[in-house]
Amino acid sequence: MEILLVAVLLLGLVALDVRLSVLVWRIAGLPAFRRALPACLFATAAALSLLRPVGITWPAEWFAFPLNLAGWCLAGFELARHRRRAAGAAARTSSGGAAEGR
């Protein structure tokens, strides 16, 4: 039962990684390297985690979780920044249009 819970948790984290990577990748105003950085961090963490079955465990133990954490933080930062900019642009457009109509 515990292994099933761990598998579901890991599947959820992979789904979160993919979702965040796709959302950041779709932000058109970002340079390409900033759009790709969360996906690269998640892919590197996944590659390091895949070394475990081969018997090389120290890279996954030392680097996989910090890379995932950095990817989550970076993706969250980029998404929040994009949403703030979009909200600010919408507020400027709506207030600017009302001032011109007077």
Coordinates of N, CA, C and O in Angstrom, one line a residue:
M1 N 0.8 -1.2 0.0 CA 0.0 0.0 0.0 C 0.9 1.3 0.0 O 0.5 2.2 -0.7
E2 N 2.0 1.2 0.8 CA 2.8 2.4 0.8 C 3.5 2.7 -0.5 O 3.7 3.8 -0.9
I3 N 3.9 1.6 -1.3 CA 4.5 1.8 -2.5 C 3.5 2.4 -3.5 O 3.9 3.2 -4.4
L4 N 2.3 2.1 -3.4 CA 1.3 2.7 -4.3 C 1.1 4.2 -4.0 O 1.0 5.0 -4.9
L5 N 1.2 4.6 -2.7 CA 1.1 6.0 -2.3 C 2.3 6.7 -2.8 O 2.1 7.9 -3.4
V6 N 3.5 6.1 -2.7 CA 4.7 6.8 -3.3 C 4.6 6.9 -4.8 O 5.0 8.0 -5.3
A7 N 4.1 5.9 -5.5 CA 4.0 6.0 -6.9 C 3.0 7.1 -7.3 O 3.3 7.8 -8.3
V8 N 1.9 7.2 -6.7 CA 0.9 8.2 -7.0 C 1.5 9.6 -6.7 O 1.3 10.6 -7.5
L9 N 2.2 9.8 -5.6 CA 2.9 11.0 -5.3 C 3.9 11.4 -6.3 O 3.9 12.6 -6.8
L10 N 4.7 10.5 -6.8 CA 5.7 10.8 -7.8 C 5.1 11.1 -9.1 O 5.5 12.0 -9.9
L11 N 4.0 10.4 -9.5 CA 3.3 10.7 -10.7 C 2.7 12.1 -10.7 O 2.7 12.8 -11.7
G12 N 2.2 12.5 -9.5 CA 1.7 13.8 -9.4 C 2.7 14.9 -9.5 O 2.5 15.9 -10.1
L13 N 3.9 14.6 -9.0 CA 5.0 15.6 -9.1 C 5.5 15.7 -10.5 O 5.8 16.8 -11.0
V14 N 5.6 14.6 -11.2 CA 5.9 14.6 -12.6 C 4.9 15.4 -13.4 O 5.2 16.2 -14.3
A15 N 3.6 15.2 -13.1 CA 2.6 15.9 -13.8 C 2.7 17.4 -13.5 O 2.5 18.2 -14.4
L16 N 3.0 17.8 -12.3 CA 3.2 19.2 -11.9 C 4.3 19.8 -12.7 O 4.2 20.9 -13.2
D17 N 5.4 19.0 -12.8 CA 6.6 19.5 -13.5 C 6.3 19.8 -15.0 O 6.6 20.8 -15.5
V18 N 5.6 18.8 -15.6 CA 5.2 19.0 -17.0 C 4.2 20.2 -17.2 O 4.4 21.0 -18.1
R19 N 3.3 20.3 -16.3 CA 2.3 21.4 -16.4 C 3.0 22.8 -16.3 O 2.7 23.7 -17.1
L20 N 3.8 22.9 -15.3 CA 4.5 24.2 -15.1 C 5.5 24.5 -16.3 O 5.5 25.6 -16.7
S21 N 6.1 23.5 -16.8 CA 7.0 23.7 -17.9 C 6.3 24.1 -19.2 O 6.7 25.0 -19.9
V22 N 5.1 23.5 -19.4 CA 4.3 23.9 -20.6 C 3.7 25.3 -20.4 O 3.8 26.1 -21.3
L23 N 3.3 25.7 -19.2 CA 2.8 27.0 -18.9 C 3.8 28.1 -19.1 O 3.6 29.1 -19.8
V24 N 5.0 27.8 -18.6 CA 6.1 28.8 -18.8 C 6.5 28.9 -20.3 O 6.8 29.9 -20.8
W25 N 6.6 27.7 -20.9 CA 7.0 27.7 -22.3 C 6.0 28.5 -23.2 O 6.4 29.1 -24.2
R26 N 4.8 28.6 -22.8 CA 3.8 29.3 -23.7 C 3.8 30.8 -23.4 O 3.0 31.5 -24.1
I27 N 4.5 31.3 -22.5 CA 4.6 32.8 -22.3 C 5.4 33.4 -23.5 O 6.6 33.1 -23.6
A28 N 4.8 34.1 -24.3 CA 5.4 34.6 -25.5 C 6.4 35.7 -25.3 O 7.4 35.8 -26.1
G29 N 6.3 36.5 -24.3 CA 7.2 37.6 -24.1 C 8.6 37.3 -23.5 O 9.4 38.1 -23.4
L30 N 8.8 36.0 -23.1 CA 10.1 35.6 -22.5 C 11.1 35.2 -23.6 O 10.7 34.6 -24.6
P31 N 12.3 35.5 -23.3 CA 13.4 34.9 -24.2 C 13.4 33.4 -24.1 O 12.9 32.8 -23.2
A32 N 13.9 32.8 -25.2 CA 13.8 31.3 -25.3 C 14.5 30.6 -24.1 O 14.0 29.6 -23.6
F33 N 15.7 31.1 -23.7 CA 16.4 30.4 -22.6 C 15.6 30.5 -21.3 O 15.6 29.6 -20.5
R34 N 14.8 31.6 -21.0 CA 14.0 31.7 -19.8 C 12.8 30.8 -19.9 O 12.3 30.3 -18.9
R35 N 12.3 30.6 -21.1 CA 11.1 29.7 -21.3 C 11.6 28.3 -21.1 O 10.8 27.4 -20.6
A36 N 12.8 27.9 -21.5 CA 13.2 26.5 -21.5 C 13.9 26.1 -20.2 O 14.0 24.9 -19.9
L37 N 14.3 27.1 -19.3 CA 15.0 26.8 -18.1 C 14.3 25.9 -17.2 O 14.9 24.9 -16.7
P38 N 13.0 26.1 -16.8 CA 12.3 25.1 -15.9 C 12.3 23.7 -16.5 O 12.5 22.7 -15.8
A39 N 12.0 23.6 -17.8 CA 12.0 22.2 -18.4 C 13.3 21.6 -18.3 O 13.4 20.4 -18.1
C40 N 14.4 22.4 -18.6 CA 15.8 21.8 -18.5 C 16.1 21.3 -17.1 O 16.7 20.3 -16.9
L41 N 15.7 22.1 -16.1 CA 15.9 21.7 -14.7 C 15.2 20.4 -14.3 O 15.7 19.5 -13.7
F42 N 13.9 20.3 -14.8 CA 13.1 19.1 -14.5 C 13.7 17.9 -15.2 O 13.8 16.8 -14.7
A43 N 14.1 18.1 -16.5 CA 14.7 17.0 -17.2 C 16.0 16.5 -16.6 O 16.3 15.3 -16.6
T44 N 16.8 17.5 -16.1 CA 18.1 17.1 -15.5 C 17.8 16.3 -14.2 O 18.5 15.3 -13.9
A45 N 16.9 16.7 -13.4 CA 16.5 16.0 -12.2 C 16.0 14.6 -12.5 O 16.3 13.7 -11.8
A46 N 15.2 14.5 -13.6 CA 14.7 13.2 -13.9 C 15.8 12.3 -14.4 O 15.8 11.1 -14.1
A47 N 16.7 12.8 -15.2 CA 17.9 12.0 -15.6 C 18.7 11.6 -14.4 O 19.2 10.4 -14.4
L48 N 18.9 12.4 -13.5 CA 19.7 12.0 -12.3 C 18.9 11.0 -11.5 O 19.6 10.1 -10.9
S49 N 17.6 11.1 -11.4 CA 16.8 10.1 -10.7 C 16.9 8.7 -11.4 O 16.8 7.7 -10.8
L50 N 17.0 8.8 -12.7 CA 17.0 7.5 -13.5 C 18.3 6.8 -13.3 O 18.5 5.6 -13.8
L51 N 19.3 7.4 -12.7 CA 20.6 6.7 -12.4 C 20.5 5.8 -11.3 O 21.4 4.9 -11.1
R52 N 19.4 5.9 -10.5 CA 19.3 5.0 -9.3 C 19.3 3.5 -9.6 O 19.9 2.7 -9.0
P53 N 18.5 3.1 -10.6 CA 18.4 1.6 -10.9 C 19.8 1.1 -11.4 O 20.0 -0.1 -11.2
V54 N 20.6 1.9 -11.9 CA 21.9 1.5 -12.4 C 22.9 1.3 -11.2 O 23.9 0.7 -11.3
G55 N 22.6 1.9 -10.0 CA 23.4 1.8 -8.9 C 24.2 3.0 -8.5 O 24.9 3.0 -7.6
I56 N 23.9 4.1 -9.3 CA 24.6 5.4 -9.0 C 23.5 6.2 -8.3 O 22.7 6.8 -8.9
T57 N 23.6 6.3 -7.0 CA 22.5 6.9 -6.2 C 22.9 8.3 -5.8 O 22.0 9.2 -5.5
W58 N 24.2 8.6 -5.6 CA 24.5 9.9 -5.0 C 24.1 11.1 -5.8 O 23.7 12.1 -5.2
P59 N 24.1 11.1 -7.2 CA 23.6 12.3 -7.9 C 22.1 12.6 -7.6 O 21.7 13.7 -7.4
A60 N 21.3 11.5 -7.6 CA 19.9 11.7 -7.3 C 19.7 12.2 -5.9 O 18.8 13.0 -5.6
E61 N 20.4 11.6 -4.9 CA 20.3 12.0 -3.5 C 20.7 13.5 -3.3 O 20.1 14.2 -2.5
W62 N 21.7 13.9 -4.0 CA 22.2 15.3 -3.7 C 21.6 16.3 -4.6 O 21.5 17.5 -4.2
F63 N 21.3 16.0 -5.8 CA 20.9 17.1 -6.8 C 19.5 17.0 -7.3 O 19.0 18.0 -7.8
A64 N 18.8 15.9 -7.3 CA 17.5 15.8 -8.0 C 16.4 16.7 -7.3 O 15.8 17.4 -8.0
F65 N 16.3 16.5 -6.0 CA 15.3 17.4 -5.3 C 15.6 18.9 -5.4 O 14.7 19.7 -5.7
P66 N 16.9 19.3 -5.2 CA 17.1 20.8 -5.3 C 16.9 21.3 -6.7 O 16.4 22.4 -6.9
L67 N 17.1 20.5 -7.8 CA 16.8 20.9 -9.1 C 15.3 21.0 -9.3 O 14.9 21.9 -10.0
N68 N 14.6 20.0 -8.8 CA 13.1 20.1 -8.9 C 12.6 21.4 -8.2 O 11.7 22.1 -8.7
L69 N 13.1 21.6 -7.0 CA 12.7 22.7 -6.2 C 13.0 24.1 -6.9 O 12.2 25.0 -7.0
A70 N 14.2 24.1 -7.5 CA 14.6 25.3 -8.3 C 13.7 25.5 -9.5 O 13.3 26.6 -9.8
G71 N 13.3 24.4 -10.1 CA 12.4 24.5 -11.3 C 11.0 25.0 -10.9 O 10.4 25.8 -11.6
W72 N 10.5 24.4 -9.8 CA 9.2 24.9 -9.3 C 9.2 26.4 -8.9 O 8.3 27.1 -9.3
C73 N 10.3 26.8 -8.2 CA 10.3 28.2 -7.8 C 10.5 29.1 -9.0 O 9.8 30.2 -9.1
L74 N 11.3 28.7 -10.0 CA 11.5 29.5 -11.2 C 10.2 29.6 -12.0 O 9.9 30.7 -12.5
A75 N 9.6 28.5 -12.2 CA 8.3 28.5 -13.0 C 7.3 29.3 -12.3 O 6.6 30.1 -12.9
G76 N 7.2 29.2 -10.9 CA 6.2 30.0 -10.2 C 6.5 31.5 -10.3 O 5.6 32.3 -10.5
F77 N 7.8 31.9 -10.2 CA 8.2 33.2 -10.4 C 7.8 33.8 -11.8 O 7.3 34.9 -11.9
E78 N 8.1 33.0 -12.8 CA 7.8 33.5 -14.2 C 6.3 33.6 -14.4 O 5.9 34.6 -15.0
L79 N 5.6 32.7 -13.9 CA 4.1 32.7 -14.1 C 3.5 33.9 -13.3 O 2.6 34.6 -13.8
A80 N 4.0 34.1 -12.0 CA 3.4 35.2 -11.3 C 3.8 36.6 -11.9 O 3.0 37.5 -12.0
R81 N 5.0 36.7 -12.4 CA 5.5 37.9 -13.1 C 4.7 38.2 -14.3 O 4.3 39.3 -14.6
H82 N 4.4 37.1 -15.1 CA 3.6 37.3 -16.3 C 2.2 37.7 -16.0 O 1.6 38.6 -16.6
R83 N 1.6 37.1 -14.9 CA 0.2 37.5 -14.5 C 0.1 38.9 -14.0 O -0.8 39.6 -14.3
R84 N 1.2 39.3 -13.3 CA 1.2 40.7 -12.8 C 1.3 41.7 -14.0 O 0.6 42.7 -14.0
R85 N 2.1 41.4 -14.9 CA 2.2 42.2 -16.1 C 0.9 42.3 -16.9 O 0.5 43.3 -17.4
A86 N 0.3 41.1 -17.1 CA -1.0 41.1 -17.8 C -2.0 41.9 -17.1 O -2.8 42.6 -17.7
A87 N -2.1 41.7 -15.7 CA -3.1 42.5 -15.0 C -2.8 44.0 -15.0 O -3.7 44.8 -15.1
G88 N -1.5 44.4 -15.0 CA -1.2 45.8 -15.1 C -1.5 46.3 -16.4 O -2.0 47.5 -16.6
A89 N -1.3 45.6 -17.5 CA -1.6 46.0 -18.9 C -3.1 46.2 -19.0 O -3.6 47.1 -19.6
A90 N -3.9 45.2 -18.4 CA -5.3 45.3 -18.5 C -5.8 46.5 -17.8 O -6.8 47.2 -18.2
A91 N -5.3 46.8 -16.6 CA -5.7 47.9 -15.8 C -5.4 49.2 -16.5 O -6.2 50.2 -16.5
R92 N -4.2 49.3 -17.2 CA -3.8 50.5 -17.9 C -4.7 50.7 -19.1 O -5.1 51.8 -19.4
T93 N -5.1 49.6 -19.8 CA -5.9 49.7 -20.9 C -7.3 50.2 -20.5 O -7.9 51.0 -21.2
S94 N -7.9 49.6 -19.5 CA -9.3 50.0 -19.1 C -9.3 51.4 -18.5 O -10.3 52.1 -18.8
S95 N -8.3 51.8 -17.7 CA -8.4 53.2 -17.2 C -8.0 54.2 -18.3 O -8.5 55.3 -18.3
G96 N -7.1 53.8 -19.2 CA -6.8 54.7 -20.3 C -7.9 55.0 -21.2 O -8.1 56.1 -21.7
G97 N -8.7 53.9 -21.5 CA -9.8 54.1 -22.4 C -10.9 54.9 -21.8 O -11.6 55.7 -22.4
A98 N -11.1 54.8 -20.4 CA -12.1 55.6 -19.8 C -11.8 57.1 -19.7 O -12.6 57.9 -19.9
A99 N -10.5 57.3 -19.6 CA -10.0 58.7 -19.5 C -10.2 59.4 -20.9 O -10.5 60.6 -21.0
E100 N -9.9 58.6 -22.0 CA -10.0 59.2 -23.3 C -11.5 59.4 -23.7 O -11.8 60.3 -24.5
G101 N -12.4 58.7 -23.1 CA -13.8 58.8 -23.5 C -14.5 60.0 -22.9 O -15.5 60.4 -23.3
R102 N -13.9 60.7 -21.9 CA -14.5 61.9 -21.3 C -14.5 63.1 -22.1 O -13.8 63.6 -22.8

